[in-house]
Short mmCIF file of C-alpha atoms and ligand atoms in Angstrom, two decimals:
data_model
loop_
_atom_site.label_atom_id
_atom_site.label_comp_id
_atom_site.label_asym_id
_atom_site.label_seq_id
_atom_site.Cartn_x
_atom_site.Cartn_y
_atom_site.Cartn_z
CA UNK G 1 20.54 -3.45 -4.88
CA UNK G 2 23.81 -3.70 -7.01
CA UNK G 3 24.12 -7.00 -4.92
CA UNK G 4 20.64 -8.53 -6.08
CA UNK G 5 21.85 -7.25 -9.46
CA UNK G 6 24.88 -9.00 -9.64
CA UNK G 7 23.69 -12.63 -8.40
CA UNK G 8 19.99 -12.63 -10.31
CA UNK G 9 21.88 -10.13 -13.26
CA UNK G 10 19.30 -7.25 -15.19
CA UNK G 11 16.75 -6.60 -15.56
CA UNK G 12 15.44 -7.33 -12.35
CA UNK G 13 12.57 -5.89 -10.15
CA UNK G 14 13.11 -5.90 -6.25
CA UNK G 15 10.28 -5.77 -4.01
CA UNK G 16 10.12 -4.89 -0.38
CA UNK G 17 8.74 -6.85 2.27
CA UNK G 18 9.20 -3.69 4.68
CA UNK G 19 7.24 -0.97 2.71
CA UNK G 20 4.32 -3.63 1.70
CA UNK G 21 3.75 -4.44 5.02
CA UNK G 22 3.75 -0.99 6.26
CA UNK G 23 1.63 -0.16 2.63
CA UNK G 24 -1.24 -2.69 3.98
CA UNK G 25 -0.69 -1.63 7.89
CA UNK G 26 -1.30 2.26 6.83
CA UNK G 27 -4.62 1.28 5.14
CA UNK G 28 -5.70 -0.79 7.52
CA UNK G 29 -5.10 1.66 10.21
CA UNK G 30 -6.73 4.76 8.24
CA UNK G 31 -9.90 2.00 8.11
CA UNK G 32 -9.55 0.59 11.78
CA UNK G 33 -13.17 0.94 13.74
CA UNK G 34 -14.63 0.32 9.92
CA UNK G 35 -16.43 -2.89 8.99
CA UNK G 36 -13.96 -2.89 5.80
CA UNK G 37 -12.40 -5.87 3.82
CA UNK G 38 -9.34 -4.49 2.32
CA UNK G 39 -9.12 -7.05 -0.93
CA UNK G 40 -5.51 -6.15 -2.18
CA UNK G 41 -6.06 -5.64 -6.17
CA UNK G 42 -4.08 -8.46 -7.50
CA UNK G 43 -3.51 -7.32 -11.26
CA UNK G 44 -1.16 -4.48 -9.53
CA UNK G 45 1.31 -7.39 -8.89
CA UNK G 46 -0.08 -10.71 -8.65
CA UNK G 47 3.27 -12.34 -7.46
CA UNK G 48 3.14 -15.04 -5.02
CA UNK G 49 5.19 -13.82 -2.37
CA UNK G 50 4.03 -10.45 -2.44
CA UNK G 51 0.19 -12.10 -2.17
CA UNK G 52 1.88 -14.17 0.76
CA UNK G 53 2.88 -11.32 2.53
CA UNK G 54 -0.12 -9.32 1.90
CA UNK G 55 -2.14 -12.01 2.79
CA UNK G 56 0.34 -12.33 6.37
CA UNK G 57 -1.09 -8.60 6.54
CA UNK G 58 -4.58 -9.90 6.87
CA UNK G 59 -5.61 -8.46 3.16
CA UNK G 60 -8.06 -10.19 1.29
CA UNK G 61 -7.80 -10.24 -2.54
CA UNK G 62 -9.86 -8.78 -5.80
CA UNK G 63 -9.45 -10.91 -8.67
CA UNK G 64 -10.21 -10.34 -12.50
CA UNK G 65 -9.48 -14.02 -13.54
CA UNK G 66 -9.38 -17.64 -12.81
CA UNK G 67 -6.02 -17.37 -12.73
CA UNK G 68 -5.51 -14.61 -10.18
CA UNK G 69 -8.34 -16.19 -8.05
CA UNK G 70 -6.10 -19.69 -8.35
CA UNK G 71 -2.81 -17.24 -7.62
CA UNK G 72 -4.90 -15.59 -3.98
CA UNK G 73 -5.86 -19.03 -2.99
CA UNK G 74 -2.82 -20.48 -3.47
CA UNK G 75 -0.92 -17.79 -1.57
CA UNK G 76 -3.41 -18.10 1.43
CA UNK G 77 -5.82 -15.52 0.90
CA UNK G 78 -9.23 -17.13 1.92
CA UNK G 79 -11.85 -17.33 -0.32
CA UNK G 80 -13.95 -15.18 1.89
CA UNK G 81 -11.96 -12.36 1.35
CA UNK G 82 -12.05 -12.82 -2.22
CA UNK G 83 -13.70 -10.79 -4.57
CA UNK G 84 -13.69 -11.24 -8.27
CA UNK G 85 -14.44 -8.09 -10.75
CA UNK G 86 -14.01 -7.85 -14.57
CA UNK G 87 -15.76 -7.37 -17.37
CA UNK G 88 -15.83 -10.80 -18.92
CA UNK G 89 -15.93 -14.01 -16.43
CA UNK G 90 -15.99 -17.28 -18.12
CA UNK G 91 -18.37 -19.84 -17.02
CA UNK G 92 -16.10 -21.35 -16.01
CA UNK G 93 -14.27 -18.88 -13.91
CA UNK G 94 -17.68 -18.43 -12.20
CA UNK G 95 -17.71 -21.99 -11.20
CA UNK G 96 -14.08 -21.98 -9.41
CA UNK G 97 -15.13 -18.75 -7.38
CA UNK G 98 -18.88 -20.41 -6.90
CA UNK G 99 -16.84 -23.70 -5.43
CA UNK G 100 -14.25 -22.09 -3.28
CA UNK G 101 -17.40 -19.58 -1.64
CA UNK G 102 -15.99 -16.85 -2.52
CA UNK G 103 -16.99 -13.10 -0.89
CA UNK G 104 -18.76 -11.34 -3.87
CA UNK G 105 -18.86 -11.42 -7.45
CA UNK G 106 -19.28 -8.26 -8.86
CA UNK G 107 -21.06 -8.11 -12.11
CA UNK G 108 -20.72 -5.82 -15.02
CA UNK G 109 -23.95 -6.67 -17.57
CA UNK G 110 -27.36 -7.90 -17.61
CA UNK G 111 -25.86 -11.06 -19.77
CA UNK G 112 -23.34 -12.09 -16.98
CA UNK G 113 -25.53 -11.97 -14.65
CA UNK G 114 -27.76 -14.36 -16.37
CA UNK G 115 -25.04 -16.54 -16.40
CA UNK G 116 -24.09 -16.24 -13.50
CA UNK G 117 -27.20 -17.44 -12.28
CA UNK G 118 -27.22 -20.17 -14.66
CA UNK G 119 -23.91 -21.80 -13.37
CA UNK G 120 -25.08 -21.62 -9.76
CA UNK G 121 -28.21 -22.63 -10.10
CA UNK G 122 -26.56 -25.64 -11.82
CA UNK G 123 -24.17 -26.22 -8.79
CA UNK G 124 -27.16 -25.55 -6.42
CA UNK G 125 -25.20 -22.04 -4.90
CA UNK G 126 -26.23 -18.74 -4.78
CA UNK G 127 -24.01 -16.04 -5.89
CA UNK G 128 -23.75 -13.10 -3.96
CA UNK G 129 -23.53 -10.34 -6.06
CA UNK G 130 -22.61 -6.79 -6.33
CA UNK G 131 -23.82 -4.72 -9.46
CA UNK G 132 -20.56 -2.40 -10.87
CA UNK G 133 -22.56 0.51 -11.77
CA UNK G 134 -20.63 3.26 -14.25
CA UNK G 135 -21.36 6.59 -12.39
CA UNK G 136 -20.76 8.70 -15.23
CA UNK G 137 -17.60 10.35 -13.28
CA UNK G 138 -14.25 11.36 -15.35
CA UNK G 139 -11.23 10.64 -12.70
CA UNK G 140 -8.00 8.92 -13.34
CA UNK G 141 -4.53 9.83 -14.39
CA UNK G 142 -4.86 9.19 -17.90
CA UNK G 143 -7.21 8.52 -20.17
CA UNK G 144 -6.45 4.99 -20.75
CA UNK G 145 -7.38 4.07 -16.46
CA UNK G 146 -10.40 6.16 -16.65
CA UNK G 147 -13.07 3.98 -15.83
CA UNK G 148 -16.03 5.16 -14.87
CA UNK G 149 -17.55 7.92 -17.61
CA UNK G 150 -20.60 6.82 -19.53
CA UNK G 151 -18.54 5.89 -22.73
CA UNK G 152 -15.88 2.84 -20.43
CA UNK G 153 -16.72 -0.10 -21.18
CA UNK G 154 -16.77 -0.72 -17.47
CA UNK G 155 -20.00 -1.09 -15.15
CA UNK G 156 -23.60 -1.01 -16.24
CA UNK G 157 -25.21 2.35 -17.53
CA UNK G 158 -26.38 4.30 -14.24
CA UNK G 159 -29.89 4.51 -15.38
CA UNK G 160 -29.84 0.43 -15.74
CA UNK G 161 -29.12 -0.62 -12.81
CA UNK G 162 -32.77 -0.30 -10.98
CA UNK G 163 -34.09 -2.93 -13.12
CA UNK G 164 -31.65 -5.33 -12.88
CA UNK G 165 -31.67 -5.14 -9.43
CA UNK G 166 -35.43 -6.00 -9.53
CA UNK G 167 -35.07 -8.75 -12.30
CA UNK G 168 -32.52 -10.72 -9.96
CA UNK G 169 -35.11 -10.57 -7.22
CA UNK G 170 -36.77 -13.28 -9.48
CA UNK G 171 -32.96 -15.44 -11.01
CA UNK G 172 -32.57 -18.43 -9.13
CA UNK G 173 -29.01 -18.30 -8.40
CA UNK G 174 -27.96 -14.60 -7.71
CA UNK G 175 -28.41 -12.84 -4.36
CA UNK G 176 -27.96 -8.70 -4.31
CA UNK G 177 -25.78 -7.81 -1.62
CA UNK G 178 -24.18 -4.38 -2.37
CA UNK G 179 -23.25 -2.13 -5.29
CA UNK G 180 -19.62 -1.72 -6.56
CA UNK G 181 -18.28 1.32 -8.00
CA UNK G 182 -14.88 1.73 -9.23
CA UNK G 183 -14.04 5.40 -11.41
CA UNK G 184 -9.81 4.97 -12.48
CA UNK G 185 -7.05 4.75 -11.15
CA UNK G 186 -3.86 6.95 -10.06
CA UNK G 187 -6.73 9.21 -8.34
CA UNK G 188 -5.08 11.92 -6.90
CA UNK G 189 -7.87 14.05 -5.48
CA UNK G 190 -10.89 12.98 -3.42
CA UNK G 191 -13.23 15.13 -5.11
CA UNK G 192 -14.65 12.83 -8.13
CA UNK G 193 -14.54 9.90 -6.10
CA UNK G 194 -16.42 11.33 -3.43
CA UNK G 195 -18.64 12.09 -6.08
CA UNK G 196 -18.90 8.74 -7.40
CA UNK G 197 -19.68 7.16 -3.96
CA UNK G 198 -22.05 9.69 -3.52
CA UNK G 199 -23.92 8.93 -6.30
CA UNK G 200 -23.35 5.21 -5.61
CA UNK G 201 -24.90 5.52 -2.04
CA UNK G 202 -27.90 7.23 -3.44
CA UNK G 203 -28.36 4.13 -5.28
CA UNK G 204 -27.90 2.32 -2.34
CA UNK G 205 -30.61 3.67 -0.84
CA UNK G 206 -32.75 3.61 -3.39
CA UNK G 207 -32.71 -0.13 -3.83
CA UNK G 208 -33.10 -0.20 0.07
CA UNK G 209 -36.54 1.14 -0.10
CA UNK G 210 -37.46 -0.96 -3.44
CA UNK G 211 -36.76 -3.83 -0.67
CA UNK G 212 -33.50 -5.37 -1.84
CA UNK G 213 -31.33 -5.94 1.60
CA UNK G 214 -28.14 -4.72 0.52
CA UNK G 215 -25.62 -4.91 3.48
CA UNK G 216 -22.01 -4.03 1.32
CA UNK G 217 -20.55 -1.36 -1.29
CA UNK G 218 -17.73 -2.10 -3.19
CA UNK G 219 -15.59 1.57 -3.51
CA UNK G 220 -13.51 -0.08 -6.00
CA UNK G 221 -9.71 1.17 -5.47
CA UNK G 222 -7.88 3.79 -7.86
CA UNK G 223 -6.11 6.09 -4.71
CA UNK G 224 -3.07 7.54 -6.16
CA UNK G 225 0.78 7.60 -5.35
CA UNK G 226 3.17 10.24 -5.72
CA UNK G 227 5.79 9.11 -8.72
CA UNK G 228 7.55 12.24 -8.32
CA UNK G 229 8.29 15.06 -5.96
CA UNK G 230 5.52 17.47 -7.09
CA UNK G 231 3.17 14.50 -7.30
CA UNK G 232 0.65 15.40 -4.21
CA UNK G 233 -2.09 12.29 -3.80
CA UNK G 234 -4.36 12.49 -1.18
CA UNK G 235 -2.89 10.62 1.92
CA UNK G 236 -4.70 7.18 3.17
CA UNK G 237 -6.16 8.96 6.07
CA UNK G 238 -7.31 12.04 4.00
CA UNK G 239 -9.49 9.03 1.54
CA UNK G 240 -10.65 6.71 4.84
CA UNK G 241 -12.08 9.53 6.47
CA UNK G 242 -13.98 11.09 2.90
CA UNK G 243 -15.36 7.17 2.59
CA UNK G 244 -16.37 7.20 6.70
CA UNK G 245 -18.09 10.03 6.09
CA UNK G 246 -19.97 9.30 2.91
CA UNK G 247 -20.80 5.69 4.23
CA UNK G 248 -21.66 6.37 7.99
CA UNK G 249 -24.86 5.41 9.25
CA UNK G 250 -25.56 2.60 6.64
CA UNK G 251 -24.64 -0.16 8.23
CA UNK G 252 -22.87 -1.29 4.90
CA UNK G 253 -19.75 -3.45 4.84
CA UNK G 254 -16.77 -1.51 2.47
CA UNK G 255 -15.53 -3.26 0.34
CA UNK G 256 -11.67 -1.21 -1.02
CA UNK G 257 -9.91 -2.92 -3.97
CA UNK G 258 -6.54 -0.89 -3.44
CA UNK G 259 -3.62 -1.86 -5.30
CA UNK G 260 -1.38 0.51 -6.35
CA UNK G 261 -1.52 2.45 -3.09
CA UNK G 262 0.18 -0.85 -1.66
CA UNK G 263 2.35 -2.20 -4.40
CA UNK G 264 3.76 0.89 -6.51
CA UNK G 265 6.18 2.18 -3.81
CA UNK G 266 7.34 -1.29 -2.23
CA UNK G 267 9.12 -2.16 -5.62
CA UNK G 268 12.08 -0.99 -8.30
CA UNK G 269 12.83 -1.64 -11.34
CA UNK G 270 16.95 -2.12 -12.06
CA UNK G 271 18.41 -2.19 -15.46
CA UNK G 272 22.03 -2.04 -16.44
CA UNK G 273 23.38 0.85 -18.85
CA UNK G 274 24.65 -0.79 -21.40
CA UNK G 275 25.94 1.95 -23.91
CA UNK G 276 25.45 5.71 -24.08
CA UNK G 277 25.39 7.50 -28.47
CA UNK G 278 25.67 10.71 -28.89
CA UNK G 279 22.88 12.32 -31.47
CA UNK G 280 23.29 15.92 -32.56
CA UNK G 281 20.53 17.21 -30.03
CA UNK G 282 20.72 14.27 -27.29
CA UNK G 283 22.70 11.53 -25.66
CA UNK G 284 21.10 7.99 -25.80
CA UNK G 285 21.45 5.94 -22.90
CA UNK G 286 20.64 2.28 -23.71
CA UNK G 287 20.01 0.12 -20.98
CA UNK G 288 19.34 -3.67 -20.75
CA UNK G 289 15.76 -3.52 -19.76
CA UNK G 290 12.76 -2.70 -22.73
CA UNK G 291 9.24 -1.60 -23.06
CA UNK G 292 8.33 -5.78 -22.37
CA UNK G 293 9.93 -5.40 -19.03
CA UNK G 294 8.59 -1.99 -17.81
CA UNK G 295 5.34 -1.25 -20.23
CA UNK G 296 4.26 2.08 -18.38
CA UNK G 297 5.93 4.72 -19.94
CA UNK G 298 5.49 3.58 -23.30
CA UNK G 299 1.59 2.66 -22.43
CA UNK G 300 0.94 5.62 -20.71
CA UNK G 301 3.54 8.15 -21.01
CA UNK G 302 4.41 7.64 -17.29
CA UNK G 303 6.50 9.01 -15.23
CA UNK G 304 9.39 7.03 -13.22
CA UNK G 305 12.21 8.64 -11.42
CA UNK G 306 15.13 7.56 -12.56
CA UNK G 307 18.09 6.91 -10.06
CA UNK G 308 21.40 5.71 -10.11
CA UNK G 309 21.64 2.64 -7.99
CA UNK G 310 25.11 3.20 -6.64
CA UNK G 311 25.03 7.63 -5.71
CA UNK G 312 27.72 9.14 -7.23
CA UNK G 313 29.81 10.78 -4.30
CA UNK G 314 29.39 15.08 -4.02
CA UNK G 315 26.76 16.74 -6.01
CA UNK G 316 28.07 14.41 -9.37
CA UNK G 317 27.63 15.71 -12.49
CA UNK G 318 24.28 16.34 -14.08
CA UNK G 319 23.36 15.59 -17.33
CA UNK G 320 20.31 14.82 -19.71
CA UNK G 321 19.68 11.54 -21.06
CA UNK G 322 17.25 9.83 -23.16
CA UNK G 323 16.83 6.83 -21.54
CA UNK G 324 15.87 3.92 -24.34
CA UNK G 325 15.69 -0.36 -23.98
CA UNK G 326 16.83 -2.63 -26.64
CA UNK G 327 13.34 -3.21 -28.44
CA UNK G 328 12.62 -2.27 -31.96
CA UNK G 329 10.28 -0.15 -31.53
CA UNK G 330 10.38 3.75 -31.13
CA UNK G 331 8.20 3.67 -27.93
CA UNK G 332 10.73 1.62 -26.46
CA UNK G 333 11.89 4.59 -24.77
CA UNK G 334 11.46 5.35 -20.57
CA UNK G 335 12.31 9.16 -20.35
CA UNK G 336 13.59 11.71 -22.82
CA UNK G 337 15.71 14.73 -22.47
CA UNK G 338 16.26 13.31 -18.32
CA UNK G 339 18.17 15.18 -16.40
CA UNK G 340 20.01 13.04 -13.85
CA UNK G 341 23.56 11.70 -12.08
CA UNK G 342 26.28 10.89 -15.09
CA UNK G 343 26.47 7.31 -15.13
CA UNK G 344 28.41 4.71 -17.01
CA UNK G 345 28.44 1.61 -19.27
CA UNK G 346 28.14 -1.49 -16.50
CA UNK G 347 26.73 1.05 -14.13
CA UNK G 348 22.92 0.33 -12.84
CA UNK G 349 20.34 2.64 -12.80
CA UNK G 350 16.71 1.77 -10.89
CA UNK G 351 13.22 3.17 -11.90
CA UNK G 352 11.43 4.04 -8.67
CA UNK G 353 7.86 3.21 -7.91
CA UNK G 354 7.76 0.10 -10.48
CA UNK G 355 5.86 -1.92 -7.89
CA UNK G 356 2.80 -1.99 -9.43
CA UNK G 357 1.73 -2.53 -12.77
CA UNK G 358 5.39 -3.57 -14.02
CA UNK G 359 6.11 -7.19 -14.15
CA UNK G 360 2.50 -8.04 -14.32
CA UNK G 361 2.49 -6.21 -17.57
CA UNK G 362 6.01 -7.95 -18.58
CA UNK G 363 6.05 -9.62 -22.05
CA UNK G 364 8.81 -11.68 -23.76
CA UNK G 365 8.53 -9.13 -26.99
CA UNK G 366 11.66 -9.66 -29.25
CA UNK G 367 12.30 -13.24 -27.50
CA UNK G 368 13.64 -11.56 -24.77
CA UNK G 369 12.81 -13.85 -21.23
CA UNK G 370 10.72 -12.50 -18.90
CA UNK G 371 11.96 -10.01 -16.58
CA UNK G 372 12.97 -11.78 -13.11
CA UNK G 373 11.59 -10.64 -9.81
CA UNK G 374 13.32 -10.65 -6.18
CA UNK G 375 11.72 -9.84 -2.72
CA UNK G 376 13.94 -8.66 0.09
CA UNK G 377 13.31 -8.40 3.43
CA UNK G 378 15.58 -7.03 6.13
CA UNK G 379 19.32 -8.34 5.06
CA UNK G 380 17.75 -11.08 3.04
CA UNK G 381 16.53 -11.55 -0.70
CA UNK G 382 15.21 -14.30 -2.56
CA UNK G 383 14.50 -14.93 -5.98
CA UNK G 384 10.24 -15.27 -6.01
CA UNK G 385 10.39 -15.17 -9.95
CA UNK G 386 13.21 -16.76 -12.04
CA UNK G 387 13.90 -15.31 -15.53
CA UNK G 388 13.35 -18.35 -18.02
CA UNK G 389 15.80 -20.09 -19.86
CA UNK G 390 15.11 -19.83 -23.88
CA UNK G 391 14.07 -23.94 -23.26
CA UNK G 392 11.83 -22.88 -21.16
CA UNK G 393 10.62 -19.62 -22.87
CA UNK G 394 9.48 -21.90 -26.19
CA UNK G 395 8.40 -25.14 -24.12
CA UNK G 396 4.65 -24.15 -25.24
CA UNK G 397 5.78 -24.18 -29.19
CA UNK G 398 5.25 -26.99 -30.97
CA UNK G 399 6.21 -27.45 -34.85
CA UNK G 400 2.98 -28.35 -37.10
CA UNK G 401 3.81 -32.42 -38.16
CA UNK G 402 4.22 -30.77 -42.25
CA UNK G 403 7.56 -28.94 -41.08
CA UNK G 404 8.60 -31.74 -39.29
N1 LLP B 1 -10.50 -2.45 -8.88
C1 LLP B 1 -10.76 -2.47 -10.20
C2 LLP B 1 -12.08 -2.92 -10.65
C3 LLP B 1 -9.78 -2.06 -11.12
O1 LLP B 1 -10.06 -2.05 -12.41
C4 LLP B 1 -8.52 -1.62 -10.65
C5 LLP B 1 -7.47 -1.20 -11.56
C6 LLP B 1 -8.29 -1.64 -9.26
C7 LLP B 1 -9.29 -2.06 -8.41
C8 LLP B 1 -6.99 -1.23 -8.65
O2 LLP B 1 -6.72 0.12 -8.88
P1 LLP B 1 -5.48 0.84 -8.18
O3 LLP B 1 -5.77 0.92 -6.70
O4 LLP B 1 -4.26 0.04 -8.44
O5 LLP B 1 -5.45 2.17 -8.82
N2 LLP B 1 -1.92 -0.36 -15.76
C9 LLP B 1 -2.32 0.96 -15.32
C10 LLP B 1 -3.37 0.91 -14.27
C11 LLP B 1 -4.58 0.08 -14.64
C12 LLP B 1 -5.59 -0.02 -13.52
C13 LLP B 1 -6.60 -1.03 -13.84
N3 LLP B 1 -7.60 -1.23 -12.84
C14 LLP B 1 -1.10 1.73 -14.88
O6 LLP B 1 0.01 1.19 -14.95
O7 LLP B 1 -1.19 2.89 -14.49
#
């Protein structure tokens, strides 16, 4: 680590190629005997390489934009094992998954799926489509991923969804295939989304006797992973068998959208100390990396363990930190009052489990670049995202011809 850190500099993210694969082989093998398309959620960390070697794994991909549907193809995923979720498709986003065939699109109101069917009727296709129905289920680790009570903006009201399952018996360019459900995220227990797919397969087989020939249900993803020691998800295995037996029988196709599951414990985030200040009641430690580099904690009052990447010899001696970035902001800060190995100015530190939902969310607040990103595999590392040069960073700019 302090050698990635000391050729690509801080602050850096490293992924690895080891624990993603073995990420996307446990889930696969917790599903194995399923008829299940494991689409790797993309916004968790939409990099290249780590779609490349996902995709190596045989995942398929969800999507929430053009741009991550452009980012899956280009990495290899086929467009079969794409599907493409969100809450606000463009027209034009639903004519690049309409041309490339993609698996499913999976709608969230009455008015896209109008338009839907109005771009592929227009391209002569038919979209296959999977309703996202809000189950009116609280779940998630905080209230900002909680998805799937009646107030989210996510899904279409419970009660709604018979009728618009009969009005696109009669739109020209939609065809029903399934129902998607998808409640939060960092899910921890099995209980409310067991719930949730309960509730979802009723509708299932509702439609199924209204005579729509639904042959797939989208579970969404959400699965949890432990960030700390007391942190106790339910395993992979524990969550395949819940959806086996909830779905058994049906003769439906699962459709998972996991991403954090896969992602959050391949990758770490490493920052360099850069000066420790005494305050009457604390010690600061500032470190080279902000809130724009690693948005969690500030987002979502997250937890990260916080290590030292070189371990200080012997048991070291403890003290408590609050760890802080550079930004000008008083969220800028990643842990207070921490407990943890002394360490010095020019020493690194890593935040564990940074995998997902860290550089995706990376911004260049206070014209700082963007955070670099490096993926390692056995005694090898390569850089798979450079950190811009400031040229680079303002290329986009341009100065309005009256200041020129
Ligand atoms: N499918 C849909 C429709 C989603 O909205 C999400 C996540 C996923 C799948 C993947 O969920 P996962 O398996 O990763 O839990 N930025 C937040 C998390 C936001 C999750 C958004 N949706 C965080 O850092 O905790």
């Amino acid at each position: 680590m302090n050698e990635v850190a000391d050729q690509v500099g801080t602050p850096v993210y490293v992924y690895s190629t080891a624990t993603l694969r073995r990420h996307a082989r446990v889930i696969a093998a917790a599903f194995d005997g399923m008829d299940c398309l494991i689409a790797y959620s993309v916004k968790a960390n939409g990099n290249l390489a780590v779609l490349k070697t996902l995709a190596s794994e045989g995942c398929g991909a969800d999507v929430v934009s053009g741009g991550e549907l452009k980012r899956a193809l280009a990495a290899g995923i086929p467009a079969e094992r794409i599907v493409f979720s969100g809450v606000g498709k463009t027209r034009e986003e639903m004519a690049l998954g309409l041309e490339h065939g993609i698996h499913q699109f999976n709608v969230e109101s009455g008015a896209e799926l109008l338009a839907l069917s109005e771009v592929a009727a227009g391209l002569g296709k038919t979209a296959p489509v999977a309703l996202r129905v809000n189950p009116d289920v609280a779940a998630g680790g905080h209230p900002n991923i909680s998805t799937g009570k009646a107030g989210d903006k996510f899904g279409v009201p419970w009660t709604d969804a018979p009728g618009l399952y009969e009005q696109m018996k009669s739109l020209p360019g939609v065809k029903a295939v399934g129902v998607d459900v998808h409640i939060g995220s960092q899910i921890g227990e099995l209980e409310p989304m067991r719930a949730a797919f309960e509730k979802t397969i009723g509708l299932v087989k509702t439609l199924r006797e209204s005579g729509h020939d639904l042959t797939r249900i989208d579970l969404g993803g959400g699965l949890g992973i432990p960030y700390q020691a007391s942190d106790n998800p339910a395993p992979p295995s524990d969550y395949a068998a819940m959806i086996h037996d909830v779905t058994k029988d049906l003769g439906l196709q699962v459709v998972l959208e996991p991403g954090r599951v896969i992602a959050g414990n391949a990758g770490v985030m490493v920052t360099e100390v850069l000066y420790h200040k005494p305050a009457p009641d604390r010690t600061f430690m500032i470190v080279d990396a902000g809130m724009n580099d690693l948005m969690r904690p500030a987002l979502y009052q997250a937890h990260h363990d916080i290590v030292p990447v070189i371990e200080p010899a012997g048991d070291g001696n403890h003290v408590e930190y609050d760890i802080v970035g550079p930004i000008c902001e008083s969220t800028d800060k990643f842990a207070a009052k921490r407990e943890m190995p002394a360490v010095e100015p020019g020493e690194r530190i890593a935040f564990m489990s940074s995998g997902a939902y860290g550089a995706v969310l990376s911004s260049q607040y206070n014209a700082r670049p963007l955070v670099a990103e490096v993926l390692v595999d056995g005694d090898q590392f390569a850089v798979v995202r450079r950190r811009p040069s400031f040229e680079q960073m303002i290329e986009l700019e341009q100065m309005p011809d009256w200041l020129t």
